[in-house]
């Protein structure tokens, strides 16, 4: 076994990208040892005034939002009958599954004591807590995503040549499981959409309990609605963005169907993203008007709020709409970058900029280098896992022995 692992490692091409990945993973493992060996204080700038930082803002809030492509794509294909987007379902489900899985991993860095992860569900249920609802929904949705993704892994195992004896004996059951999952696609999709609606909005509701700590421009009783709507933008943008990167790095793994439908996915999702962004902008303007918060725009916080709304909401909405009208696929892909960055900016603003805004600058939180690097480490793990799965399993193409995947 050790010899096989050694041969696998030696067979990895020593490209600049792989070398950078290896360095990031090595440093990330060292920071992991420091975090769990010496506590939060050894690697973070968190304190009693700032109990959460970039690991919550980026790894959790951004991670959950950017993994929304799973429920957006599957609901478009299976619930609304848009079969022309079918080729985007498996990559979106894989991205969502990996995103949620590593959100849980990242949360363990912040919370600690991984062995107590199931406690809120089976030992001490906090049924009146929003965090309990978020944890319950994320746990169930992660299970749903794994089930939805399982046909990919099963097809890979079933199509494996020179399979070991134990795998050959299990193949009849694997065929049955795969067919059962495919038959349950619509119920699983409905369950996934319901769970996503609940926990995406509940992440916004977390901030409703601290109105005195939130800047008025970002605080609103409608924050759950804002978080859910913006997650749709994140999902649509992420599918386009992830598809662009996949076409660059994994073009040789795509079949004719995927290549033929790719442009249609970009134009369709770009059109939808432009409508959602415009709707999001108008309800934000309406909310600011209802709360009479316009005078805050004259402050530094107001200027940054304007940058978020104009640069990361209106601008990508305009670019999406223009790209669709002019049939300019490059413009839509550029807009998807602004869409993804817009979600990151919004979640950072809500969680870090607007939170504790009344504290003196000396008491405000700023992430340490270790915290930033650990977030890079988590993203690198996701990208590495995604690339590995897509290169080995039928994600970007249909397995020739299983044409009933539709």
mmCIF file of C-alpha atoms in Angstrom:
data_model
loop_
_atom_site.group_PDB
_atom_site.id
_atom_site.type_symbol
_atom_site.label_atom_id
_atom_site.label_comp_id
_atom_site.label_asym_id
_atom_site.label_seq_id
_atom_site.Cartn_x
_atom_site.Cartn_y
_atom_site.Cartn_z
ATOM 1 C CA UNK A 1 0.000 0.000 0.000
ATOM 2 C CA UNK A 2 2.827 2.390 0.903
ATOM 3 C CA UNK A 3 4.499 1.616 -2.400
ATOM 4 C CA UNK A 4 1.309 2.505 -4.298
ATOM 5 C CA UNK A 5 1.020 5.803 -2.445
ATOM 6 C CA UNK A 6 4.639 6.586 -3.172
ATOM 7 C CA UNK A 7 4.211 5.847 -6.870
ATOM 8 C CA UNK A 8 1.090 8.046 -6.976
ATOM 9 C CA UNK A 9 2.914 10.969 -5.391
ATOM 10 C CA UNK A 10 5.883 10.572 -7.723
ATOM 11 C CA UNK A 11 3.556 10.483 -10.739
ATOM 12 C CA UNK A 12 2.127 13.948 -9.956
ATOM 13 C CA UNK A 13 3.577 16.435 -12.488
ATOM 14 C CA UNK A 14 5.929 18.962 -10.899
ATOM 15 C CA UNK A 15 4.238 21.980 -12.435
ATOM 16 C CA UNK A 16 4.350 25.444 -10.795
ATOM 17 C CA UNK A 17 0.682 25.107 -9.827
ATOM 18 C CA UNK A 18 1.240 21.746 -8.132
ATOM 19 C CA UNK A 19 4.314 23.025 -6.302
ATOM 20 C CA UNK A 20 2.393 26.065 -5.018
ATOM 21 C CA UNK A 21 -0.447 23.781 -3.935
ATOM 22 C CA UNK A 22 2.009 21.552 -2.053
ATOM 23 C CA UNK A 23 3.496 24.555 -0.228
ATOM 24 C CA UNK A 24 0.038 25.866 0.736
ATOM 25 C CA UNK A 25 -1.032 22.438 2.011
ATOM 26 C CA UNK A 26 2.176 22.017 4.032
ATOM 27 C CA UNK A 27 1.843 25.444 5.698
ATOM 28 C CA UNK A 28 -1.865 24.824 6.289
ATOM 29 C CA UNK A 29 -1.073 21.580 8.108
ATOM 30 C CA UNK A 30 1.437 23.401 10.325
ATOM 31 C CA UNK A 31 -1.167 26.062 11.211
ATOM 32 C CA UNK A 32 -3.666 23.263 11.911
ATOM 33 C CA UNK A 33 -1.232 21.719 14.394
ATOM 34 C CA UNK A 34 -0.754 25.125 16.014
ATOM 35 C CA UNK A 35 -4.503 25.767 16.246
ATOM 36 C CA UNK A 36 -5.456 22.428 17.815
ATOM 37 C CA UNK A 37 -2.255 22.081 19.810
ATOM 38 C CA UNK A 38 -2.059 25.545 21.353
ATOM 39 C CA UNK A 39 -5.561 27.021 21.027
ATOM 40 C CA UNK A 40 -7.174 29.929 19.191
ATOM 41 C CA UNK A 41 -4.874 32.532 20.731
ATOM 42 C CA UNK A 42 -1.852 30.992 19.025
ATOM 43 C CA UNK A 43 -3.130 31.612 15.490
ATOM 44 C CA UNK A 44 -5.934 34.223 15.645
ATOM 45 C CA UNK A 45 -6.586 37.821 16.695
ATOM 46 C CA UNK A 46 -9.965 36.970 18.209
ATOM 47 C CA UNK A 47 -10.887 38.314 21.646
ATOM 48 C CA UNK A 48 -13.926 38.869 23.884
ATOM 49 C CA UNK A 49 -15.080 41.864 21.824
ATOM 50 C CA UNK A 50 -14.607 39.988 18.549
ATOM 51 C CA UNK A 51 -15.535 36.330 19.075
ATOM 52 C CA UNK A 52 -15.737 35.569 15.359
ATOM 53 C CA UNK A 53 -13.584 36.652 12.462
ATOM 54 C CA UNK A 54 -12.561 35.735 8.952
ATOM 55 C CA UNK A 55 -13.211 32.025 9.532
ATOM 56 C CA UNK A 56 -16.894 32.830 10.023
ATOM 57 C CA UNK A 57 -17.104 35.673 7.480
ATOM 58 C CA UNK A 58 -15.311 33.874 4.648
ATOM 59 C CA UNK A 59 -15.172 30.148 5.389
ATOM 60 C CA UNK A 60 -18.757 29.897 6.678
ATOM 61 C CA UNK A 61 -20.906 32.756 5.386
ATOM 62 C CA UNK A 62 -19.204 33.043 1.986
ATOM 63 C CA UNK A 63 -18.717 29.295 1.688
ATOM 64 C CA UNK A 64 -22.383 28.493 2.236
ATOM 65 C CA UNK A 65 -23.511 31.236 -0.169
ATOM 66 C CA UNK A 66 -21.069 30.268 -2.933
ATOM 67 C CA UNK A 67 -22.154 26.622 -2.626
ATOM 68 C CA UNK A 68 -25.715 27.635 -3.550
ATOM 69 C CA UNK A 69 -25.130 26.639 -7.156
ATOM 70 C CA UNK A 70 -26.269 23.144 -6.228
ATOM 71 C CA UNK A 71 -29.848 24.004 -5.338
ATOM 72 C CA UNK A 72 -30.086 26.711 -8.027
ATOM 73 C CA UNK A 73 -28.985 24.440 -10.872
ATOM 74 C CA UNK A 74 -30.827 21.309 -9.785
ATOM 75 C CA UNK A 75 -34.078 23.213 -9.218
ATOM 76 C CA UNK A 76 -33.782 24.888 -12.649
ATOM 77 C CA UNK A 77 -33.236 21.522 -14.349
ATOM 78 C CA UNK A 78 -35.517 19.182 -12.420
ATOM 79 C CA UNK A 79 -38.222 21.407 -10.905
ATOM 80 C CA UNK A 80 -38.632 23.983 -13.683
ATOM 81 C CA UNK A 81 -37.953 21.551 -16.525
ATOM 82 C CA UNK A 82 -34.991 23.427 -18.029
ATOM 83 C CA UNK A 83 -33.266 20.288 -19.290
ATOM 84 C CA UNK A 84 -30.864 22.339 -21.399
ATOM 85 C CA UNK A 85 -28.967 22.990 -18.177
ATOM 86 C CA UNK A 86 -28.580 19.320 -17.304
ATOM 87 C CA UNK A 87 -24.882 19.223 -18.122
ATOM 88 C CA UNK A 88 -24.264 21.827 -15.396
ATOM 89 C CA UNK A 89 -26.025 19.852 -12.651
ATOM 90 C CA UNK A 90 -23.271 17.411 -11.727
ATOM 91 C CA UNK A 91 -20.475 20.021 -11.558
ATOM 92 C CA UNK A 92 -22.773 22.283 -9.500
ATOM 93 C CA UNK A 93 -23.727 19.450 -7.124
ATOM 94 C CA UNK A 94 -20.058 18.512 -6.716
ATOM 95 C CA UNK A 95 -19.115 22.138 -6.002
ATOM 96 C CA UNK A 96 -21.940 22.420 -3.468
ATOM 97 C CA UNK A 97 -21.046 19.133 -1.777
ATOM 98 C CA UNK A 98 -17.371 20.031 -1.466
ATOM 99 C CA UNK A 99 -18.274 23.571 -0.388
ATOM 100 C CA UNK A 100 -20.525 22.419 2.439
ATOM 101 C CA UNK A 101 -18.144 19.638 3.481
ATOM 102 C CA UNK A 102 -15.265 22.062 3.865
ATOM 103 C CA UNK A 103 -17.514 24.636 5.549
ATOM 104 C CA UNK A 104 -17.942 22.032 8.283
ATOM 105 C CA UNK A 105 -14.174 21.441 8.332
ATOM 106 C CA UNK A 106 -13.505 25.183 8.571
ATOM 107 C CA UNK A 107 -16.073 25.560 11.356
ATOM 108 C CA UNK A 108 -14.180 22.987 13.393
ATOM 109 C CA UNK A 109 -11.142 25.276 13.356
ATOM 110 C CA UNK A 110 -13.227 28.062 14.870
ATOM 111 C CA UNK A 111 -15.201 25.990 17.364
ATOM 112 C CA UNK A 112 -12.658 23.298 18.238
ATOM 113 C CA UNK A 113 -13.307 19.884 19.814
ATOM 114 C CA UNK A 114 -14.316 18.037 16.605
ATOM 115 C CA UNK A 115 -15.532 15.029 18.581
ATOM 116 C CA UNK A 116 -18.357 17.188 19.989
ATOM 117 C CA UNK A 117 -19.710 18.117 16.543
ATOM 118 C CA UNK A 118 -22.856 15.934 16.852
ATOM 119 C CA UNK A 119 -23.635 17.127 20.410
ATOM 120 C CA UNK A 120 -26.147 19.861 19.400
ATOM 121 C CA UNK A 121 -28.095 17.270 17.419
ATOM 122 C CA UNK A 122 -28.086 14.242 19.733
ATOM 123 C CA UNK A 123 -27.053 15.401 23.225
ATOM 124 C CA UNK A 124 -28.132 18.979 23.919
ATOM 125 C CA UNK A 125 -30.564 20.363 21.371
ATOM 126 C CA UNK A 126 -30.954 24.135 21.417
ATOM 127 C CA UNK A 127 -34.246 24.167 19.576
ATOM 128 C CA UNK A 128 -34.777 27.895 20.204
ATOM 129 C CA UNK A 129 -31.400 28.801 18.692
ATOM 130 C CA UNK A 130 -30.868 29.909 15.101
ATOM 131 C CA UNK A 131 -27.475 28.224 15.176
ATOM 132 C CA UNK A 132 -29.171 24.933 16.007
ATOM 133 C CA UNK A 133 -31.432 25.359 12.959
ATOM 134 C CA UNK A 134 -28.448 26.257 10.759
ATOM 135 C CA UNK A 135 -26.441 23.283 12.001
ATOM 136 C CA UNK A 136 -29.371 20.891 11.572
ATOM 137 C CA UNK A 137 -30.162 22.108 8.035
ATOM 138 C CA UNK A 138 -26.533 22.122 6.929
ATOM 139 C CA UNK A 139 -26.024 18.608 8.276
ATOM 140 C CA UNK A 140 -29.123 17.264 6.526
ATOM 141 C CA UNK A 141 -28.395 19.169 3.308
ATOM 142 C CA UNK A 142 -24.835 17.863 3.235
ATOM 143 C CA UNK A 143 -26.299 14.362 3.430
ATOM 144 C CA UNK A 144 -28.742 15.186 0.610
ATOM 145 C CA UNK A 145 -25.900 16.512 -1.546
ATOM 146 C CA UNK A 146 -23.888 13.353 -0.940
ATOM 147 C CA UNK A 147 -26.839 11.223 -1.999
ATOM 148 C CA UNK A 148 -27.370 13.368 -5.113
ATOM 149 C CA UNK A 149 -23.670 13.073 -5.948
ATOM 150 C CA UNK A 150 -23.464 9.327 -5.217
ATOM 151 C CA UNK A 151 -24.379 8.169 -8.781
ATOM 152 C CA UNK A 152 -21.136 9.787 -9.964
ATOM 153 C CA UNK A 153 -19.050 7.716 -7.567
ATOM 154 C CA UNK A 154 -21.078 4.588 -8.221
ATOM 155 C CA UNK A 155 -20.698 4.916 -11.988
ATOM 156 C CA UNK A 156 -16.956 5.327 -11.514
ATOM 157 C CA UNK A 157 -16.755 2.175 -9.385
ATOM 158 C CA UNK A 158 -19.096 0.190 -11.627
ATOM 159 C CA UNK A 159 -17.121 1.123 -14.732
ATOM 160 C CA UNK A 160 -13.772 0.343 -13.173
ATOM 161 C CA UNK A 161 -11.785 -2.273 -15.065
ATOM 162 C CA UNK A 162 -9.820 -4.952 -13.205
ATOM 163 C CA UNK A 163 -11.906 -4.295 -10.097
ATOM 164 C CA UNK A 164 -11.080 -6.247 -6.909
ATOM 165 C CA UNK A 165 -13.260 -9.213 -5.951
ATOM 166 C CA UNK A 166 -15.085 -7.440 -3.128
ATOM 167 C CA UNK A 167 -16.135 -4.668 -5.501
ATOM 168 C CA UNK A 168 -17.398 -7.161 -8.090
ATOM 169 C CA UNK A 169 -19.606 -8.793 -5.437
ATOM 170 C CA UNK A 170 -21.075 -5.418 -4.462
ATOM 171 C CA UNK A 171 -21.886 -4.327 -8.012
ATOM 172 C CA UNK A 172 -25.490 -5.622 -8.094
ATOM 173 C CA UNK A 173 -26.322 -3.608 -4.978
ATOM 174 C CA UNK A 174 -24.520 -0.561 -6.355
ATOM 175 C CA UNK A 175 -26.623 -0.722 -9.513
ATOM 176 C CA UNK A 176 -29.763 -0.824 -7.373
ATOM 177 C CA UNK A 177 -28.655 2.114 -5.217
ATOM 178 C CA UNK A 178 -27.760 4.195 -8.258
ATOM 179 C CA UNK A 179 -31.138 3.622 -9.907
ATOM 180 C CA UNK A 180 -32.954 4.383 -6.651
ATOM 181 C CA UNK A 181 -31.129 7.684 -6.261
ATOM 182 C CA UNK A 182 -31.862 8.675 -9.871
ATOM 183 C CA UNK A 183 -35.560 7.856 -9.350
ATOM 184 C CA UNK A 184 -35.581 10.040 -6.223
ATOM 185 C CA UNK A 185 -33.972 13.026 -7.946
ATOM 186 C CA UNK A 186 -37.037 15.294 -7.791
ATOM 187 C CA UNK A 187 -37.848 14.627 -4.080
ATOM 188 C CA UNK A 188 -34.179 15.128 -3.210
ATOM 189 C CA UNK A 189 -34.118 18.394 -5.170
ATOM 190 C CA UNK A 190 -37.236 19.673 -3.397
ATOM 191 C CA UNK A 191 -35.744 18.758 -0.015
ATOM 192 C CA UNK A 192 -32.495 20.483 -0.965
ATOM 193 C CA UNK A 193 -34.292 23.686 -1.968
ATOM 194 C CA UNK A 194 -36.313 23.726 1.281
ATOM 195 C CA UNK A 195 -33.203 23.180 3.409
ATOM 196 C CA UNK A 196 -31.249 25.821 1.481
ATOM 197 C CA UNK A 197 -34.061 28.345 1.924
ATOM 198 C CA UNK A 198 -33.985 27.719 5.662
ATOM 199 C CA UNK A 199 -30.282 27.866 6.453
ATOM 200 C CA UNK A 200 -29.310 30.529 3.884
ATOM 201 C CA UNK A 201 -31.870 32.892 5.413
ATOM 202 C CA UNK A 202 -31.093 31.833 8.984
ATOM 203 C CA UNK A 203 -27.467 32.891 8.561
ATOM 204 C CA UNK A 204 -28.805 36.399 7.979
ATOM 205 C CA UNK A 205 -31.170 36.057 10.915
ATOM 206 C CA UNK A 206 -28.168 35.465 13.211
ATOM 207 C CA UNK A 207 -27.444 39.192 13.083
ATOM 208 C CA UNK A 208 -30.976 40.174 14.103
ATOM 209 C CA UNK A 209 -30.107 39.450 17.734
ATOM 210 C CA UNK A 210 -27.448 42.202 17.787
ATOM 211 C CA UNK A 211 -29.072 45.370 16.362
ATOM 212 C CA UNK A 212 -27.045 47.649 18.647
ATOM 213 C CA UNK A 213 -23.770 46.200 17.322
ATOM 214 C CA UNK A 214 -24.644 46.437 13.608
ATOM 215 C CA UNK A 215 -24.257 49.540 11.471
ATOM 216 C CA UNK A 216 -27.730 50.771 10.391
ATOM 217 C CA UNK A 217 -26.845 50.622 6.669
ATOM 218 C CA UNK A 218 -26.359 46.869 6.881
ATOM 219 C CA UNK A 219 -28.767 46.000 9.669
ATOM 220 C CA UNK A 220 -32.336 45.279 8.640
ATOM 221 C CA UNK A 221 -35.238 43.143 9.875
ATOM 222 C CA UNK A 222 -35.210 41.725 6.335
ATOM 223 C CA UNK A 223 -31.658 40.377 6.574
ATOM 224 C CA UNK A 224 -32.855 36.747 6.205
ATOM 225 C CA UNK A 225 -34.487 37.735 2.892
ATOM 226 C CA UNK A 226 -31.362 39.568 1.750
ATOM 227 C CA UNK A 227 -29.145 36.582 2.548
ATOM 228 C CA UNK A 228 -31.389 34.162 0.669
ATOM 229 C CA UNK A 229 -31.750 36.341 -2.436
ATOM 230 C CA UNK A 230 -28.027 37.082 -2.539
ATOM 231 C CA UNK A 231 -27.335 33.333 -2.248
ATOM 232 C CA UNK A 232 -29.199 32.865 -5.538
ATOM 233 C CA UNK A 233 -26.891 35.439 -7.136
ATOM 234 C CA UNK A 234 -23.919 33.622 -5.631
ATOM 235 C CA UNK A 235 -25.117 30.274 -6.981
ATOM 236 C CA UNK A 236 -25.742 31.568 -10.492
ATOM 237 C CA UNK A 237 -22.436 33.448 -10.603
ATOM 238 C CA UNK A 238 -20.487 30.550 -9.139
ATOM 239 C CA UNK A 239 -21.798 28.087 -11.740
ATOM 240 C CA UNK A 240 -20.608 30.415 -14.518
ATOM 241 C CA UNK A 241 -17.292 31.138 -12.786
ATOM 242 C CA UNK A 242 -16.597 27.488 -11.950
ATOM 243 C CA UNK A 243 -17.558 26.460 -15.485
ATOM 244 C CA UNK A 244 -15.099 28.975 -16.928
ATOM 245 C CA UNK A 245 -12.248 27.588 -14.838
ATOM 246 C CA UNK A 246 -13.225 24.006 -15.672
ATOM 247 C CA UNK A 247 -13.141 24.770 -19.397
ATOM 248 C CA UNK A 248 -9.613 26.114 -18.963
ATOM 249 C CA UNK A 249 -8.206 23.319 -16.813
ATOM 250 C CA UNK A 250 -10.372 20.267 -17.609
ATOM 251 C CA UNK A 251 -11.401 20.814 -21.215
ATOM 252 C CA UNK A 252 -10.155 17.357 -22.194
ATOM 253 C CA UNK A 253 -12.520 15.729 -19.661
ATOM 254 C CA UNK A 254 -15.682 17.205 -21.198
ATOM 255 C CA UNK A 255 -17.859 15.331 -23.673
ATOM 256 C CA UNK A 256 -19.611 16.830 -26.702
ATOM 257 C CA UNK A 257 -22.876 17.370 -24.820
ATOM 258 C CA UNK A 258 -21.185 19.388 -22.098
ATOM 259 C CA UNK A 259 -19.246 21.482 -24.597
ATOM 260 C CA UNK A 260 -22.345 22.059 -26.729
ATOM 261 C CA UNK A 261 -24.534 23.156 -23.810
ATOM 262 C CA UNK A 262 -21.895 25.237 -22.017
ATOM 263 C CA UNK A 263 -22.664 28.541 -23.762
ATOM 264 C CA UNK A 264 -26.391 28.074 -23.190
ATOM 265 C CA UNK A 265 -25.769 27.630 -19.466
ATOM 266 C CA UNK A 266 -23.718 30.833 -19.360
ATOM 267 C CA UNK A 267 -26.324 32.911 -21.197
ATOM 268 C CA UNK A 268 -29.269 31.458 -19.282
ATOM 269 C CA UNK A 269 -27.702 31.851 -15.854
ATOM 270 C CA UNK A 270 -26.375 35.306 -16.787
ATOM 271 C CA UNK A 271 -29.893 36.439 -17.704
ATOM 272 C CA UNK A 272 -31.284 35.097 -14.421
ATOM 273 C CA UNK A 273 -28.478 36.692 -12.398
ATOM 274 C CA UNK A 274 -29.149 40.129 -13.920
ATOM 275 C CA UNK A 275 -32.825 39.980 -12.900
ATOM 276 C CA UNK A 276 -32.044 38.779 -9.372
ATOM 277 C CA UNK A 277 -29.369 41.453 -8.884
ATOM 278 C CA UNK A 278 -31.710 44.239 -10.000
ATOM 279 C CA UNK A 279 -34.412 42.942 -7.673
ATOM 280 C CA UNK A 280 -31.902 42.739 -4.818
ATOM 281 C CA UNK A 281 -30.774 46.317 -5.462
ATOM 282 C CA UNK A 282 -34.302 47.725 -5.364
ATOM 283 C CA UNK A 283 -35.288 45.967 -2.152
ATOM 284 C CA UNK A 284 -32.077 47.230 -0.531
ATOM 285 C CA UNK A 285 -32.953 50.778 -1.622
ATOM 286 C CA UNK A 286 -36.497 50.313 -0.320
ATOM 287 C CA UNK A 287 -35.206 49.014 3.005
ATOM 288 C CA UNK A 288 -32.813 51.964 3.399
ATOM 289 C CA UNK A 289 -35.676 54.343 2.640
ATOM 290 C CA UNK A 290 -38.045 52.672 5.094
ATOM 291 C CA UNK A 291 -35.461 52.926 7.889
ATOM 292 C CA UNK A 292 -34.540 56.495 6.872
ATOM 293 C CA UNK A 293 -30.819 55.662 6.797
ATOM 294 C CA UNK A 294 -29.841 57.835 3.832
ATOM 295 C CA UNK A 295 -27.978 60.352 6.006
ATOM 296 C CA UNK A 296 -25.402 57.676 6.839
ATOM 297 C CA UNK A 297 -24.212 57.800 3.227
ATOM 298 C CA UNK A 298 -22.293 60.979 4.065
ATOM 299 C CA UNK A 299 -19.954 58.982 6.338
ATOM 300 C CA UNK A 300 -17.046 56.703 5.506
ATOM 301 C CA UNK A 301 -19.252 53.684 6.129
ATOM 302 C CA UNK A 302 -21.797 55.180 3.741
ATOM 303 C CA UNK A 303 -19.162 55.544 1.017
ATOM 304 C CA UNK A 304 -18.208 51.897 1.397
ATOM 305 C CA UNK A 305 -21.871 50.885 1.357
ATOM 306 C CA UNK A 306 -22.241 52.785 -1.918
ATOM 307 C CA UNK A 307 -19.201 50.957 -3.333
ATOM 308 C CA UNK A 308 -20.817 47.629 -2.466
ATOM 309 C CA UNK A 309 -24.181 48.531 -3.995
ATOM 310 C CA UNK A 310 -22.852 50.194 -7.154
ATOM 311 C CA UNK A 311 -19.669 48.224 -7.792
ATOM 312 C CA UNK A 312 -20.843 44.753 -6.797
ATOM 313 C CA UNK A 313 -24.609 44.853 -7.405
ATOM 314 C CA UNK A 314 -25.475 47.364 -10.127
ATOM 315 C CA UNK A 315 -22.293 46.873 -12.160
ATOM 316 C CA UNK A 316 -22.526 43.060 -12.463
ATOM 317 C CA UNK A 317 -26.279 43.374 -13.142
ATOM 318 C CA UNK A 318 -25.509 45.747 -16.024
ATOM 319 C CA UNK A 319 -22.667 43.541 -17.319
ATOM 320 C CA UNK A 320 -24.846 40.438 -17.185
ATOM 321 C CA UNK A 321 -27.694 42.164 -19.036
ATOM 322 C CA UNK A 322 -25.383 43.681 -21.647
ATOM 323 C CA UNK A 323 -23.540 40.394 -22.160
ATOM 324 C CA UNK A 324 -26.797 38.512 -22.721
ATOM 325 C CA UNK A 325 -28.174 41.141 -25.093
ATOM 326 C CA UNK A 326 -24.977 41.346 -27.128
ATOM 327 C CA UNK A 327 -24.337 37.585 -26.959
ATOM 328 C CA UNK A 328 -20.945 38.381 -25.445
ATOM 329 C CA UNK A 329 -19.949 35.360 -23.396
ATOM 330 C CA UNK A 330 -16.701 36.973 -22.195
ATOM 331 C CA UNK A 331 -18.628 39.881 -20.680
ATOM 332 C CA UNK A 332 -20.894 37.484 -18.794
ATOM 333 C CA UNK A 333 -17.901 35.629 -17.415
ATOM 334 C CA UNK A 334 -16.384 38.908 -16.249
ATOM 335 C CA UNK A 335 -19.713 39.736 -14.600
ATOM 336 C CA UNK A 336 -19.613 36.385 -12.783
ATOM 337 C CA UNK A 337 -16.298 37.399 -11.202
ATOM 338 C CA UNK A 338 -17.928 40.588 -9.897
ATOM 339 C CA UNK A 339 -20.891 38.524 -8.722
ATOM 340 C CA UNK A 340 -18.685 36.153 -6.724
ATOM 341 C CA UNK A 341 -16.619 39.023 -5.308
ATOM 342 C CA UNK A 342 -19.835 40.867 -4.459
ATOM 343 C CA UNK A 343 -20.980 38.044 -2.196
ATOM 344 C CA UNK A 344 -17.597 38.001 -0.465
ATOM 345 C CA UNK A 345 -17.706 41.782 0.021
ATOM 346 C CA UNK A 346 -21.264 41.683 1.358
ATOM 347 C CA UNK A 347 -20.597 38.904 3.856
ATOM 348 C CA UNK A 348 -17.394 40.609 5.006
ATOM 349 C CA UNK A 349 -19.251 43.886 5.417
ATOM 350 C CA UNK A 350 -22.026 42.329 7.466
ATOM 351 C CA UNK A 351 -19.810 40.125 9.616
ATOM 352 C CA UNK A 352 -16.676 42.238 10.052
ATOM 353 C CA UNK A 353 -17.144 45.846 8.895
ATOM 354 C CA UNK A 354 -20.648 46.588 10.173
ATOM 355 C CA UNK A 355 -20.349 44.399 13.279
ATOM 356 C CA UNK A 356 -18.965 46.276 16.319
ATOM 357 C CA UNK A 357 -18.673 49.413 14.195
ATOM 358 C CA UNK A 358 -18.873 51.664 17.283
ATOM 359 C CA UNK A 359 -15.710 50.267 18.862
ATOM 360 C CA UNK A 360 -12.486 52.256 18.720
ATOM 361 C CA UNK A 361 -10.153 51.269 15.917
ATOM 362 C CA UNK A 362 -7.704 49.792 18.446
ATOM 363 C CA UNK A 363 -10.414 47.399 19.645
ATOM 364 C CA UNK A 364 -11.583 46.362 16.177
ATOM 365 C CA UNK A 365 -10.719 42.965 14.777
ATOM 366 C CA UNK A 366 -8.248 42.429 11.957
ATOM 367 C CA UNK A 367 -7.316 38.877 10.917
ATOM 368 C CA UNK A 368 -3.865 37.492 11.561
ATOM 369 C CA UNK A 369 -1.698 36.067 8.802
ATOM 370 C CA UNK A 370 -2.413 32.569 10.103
ATOM 371 C CA UNK A 371 -6.166 33.110 9.837
ATOM 372 C CA UNK A 372 -5.883 34.384 6.265
ATOM 373 C CA UNK A 373 -3.569 31.570 5.247
ATOM 374 C CA UNK A 374 -5.827 28.939 6.757
ATOM 375 C CA UNK A 375 -8.710 30.250 4.644
ATOM 376 C CA UNK A 376 -6.456 29.961 1.575
ATOM 377 C CA UNK A 377 -5.635 26.433 2.739
ATOM 378 C CA UNK A 378 -9.353 25.504 2.858
ATOM 379 C CA UNK A 379 -9.977 26.936 -0.637
ATOM 380 C CA UNK A 380 -6.961 25.042 -1.971
ATOM 381 C CA UNK A 381 -8.326 21.809 -0.527
ATOM 382 C CA UNK A 382 -11.672 22.407 -2.264
ATOM 383 C CA UNK A 383 -10.040 23.147 -5.634
ATOM 384 C CA UNK A 384 -7.718 20.139 -5.319
ATOM 385 C CA UNK A 385 -10.589 17.811 -4.407
ATOM 386 C CA UNK A 386 -12.760 19.175 -7.244
ATOM 387 C CA UNK A 387 -10.009 18.718 -9.803
ATOM 388 C CA UNK A 388 -9.258 15.192 -8.575
ATOM 389 C CA UNK A 389 -12.912 14.082 -8.713
ATOM 390 C CA UNK A 390 -13.503 15.638 -12.156
ATOM 391 C CA UNK A 391 -10.375 14.025 -13.563
ATOM 392 C CA UNK A 392 -11.330 10.553 -12.285
ATOM 393 C CA UNK A 393 -15.129 10.428 -12.296
ATOM 394 C CA UNK A 394 -17.938 11.157 -14.813
ATOM 395 C CA UNK A 395 -18.745 14.710 -13.720
ATOM 396 C CA UNK A 396 -18.044 16.666 -16.908
ATOM 397 C CA UNK A 397 -19.072 13.830 -19.190
ATOM 398 C CA UNK A 398 -21.559 10.979 -19.296
ATOM 399 C CA UNK A 399 -20.165 7.531 -18.665
ATOM 400 C CA UNK A 400 -20.704 5.521 -21.875
ATOM 401 C CA UNK A 401 -22.167 2.600 -19.897
ATOM 402 C CA UNK A 402 -24.758 4.787 -18.117
ATOM 403 C CA UNK A 403 -26.726 6.896 -20.556
ATOM 404 C CA UNK A 404 -29.833 7.051 -18.336
ATOM 405 C CA UNK A 405 -28.287 9.666 -16.033
ATOM 406 C CA UNK A 406 -30.838 12.180 -17.320
#
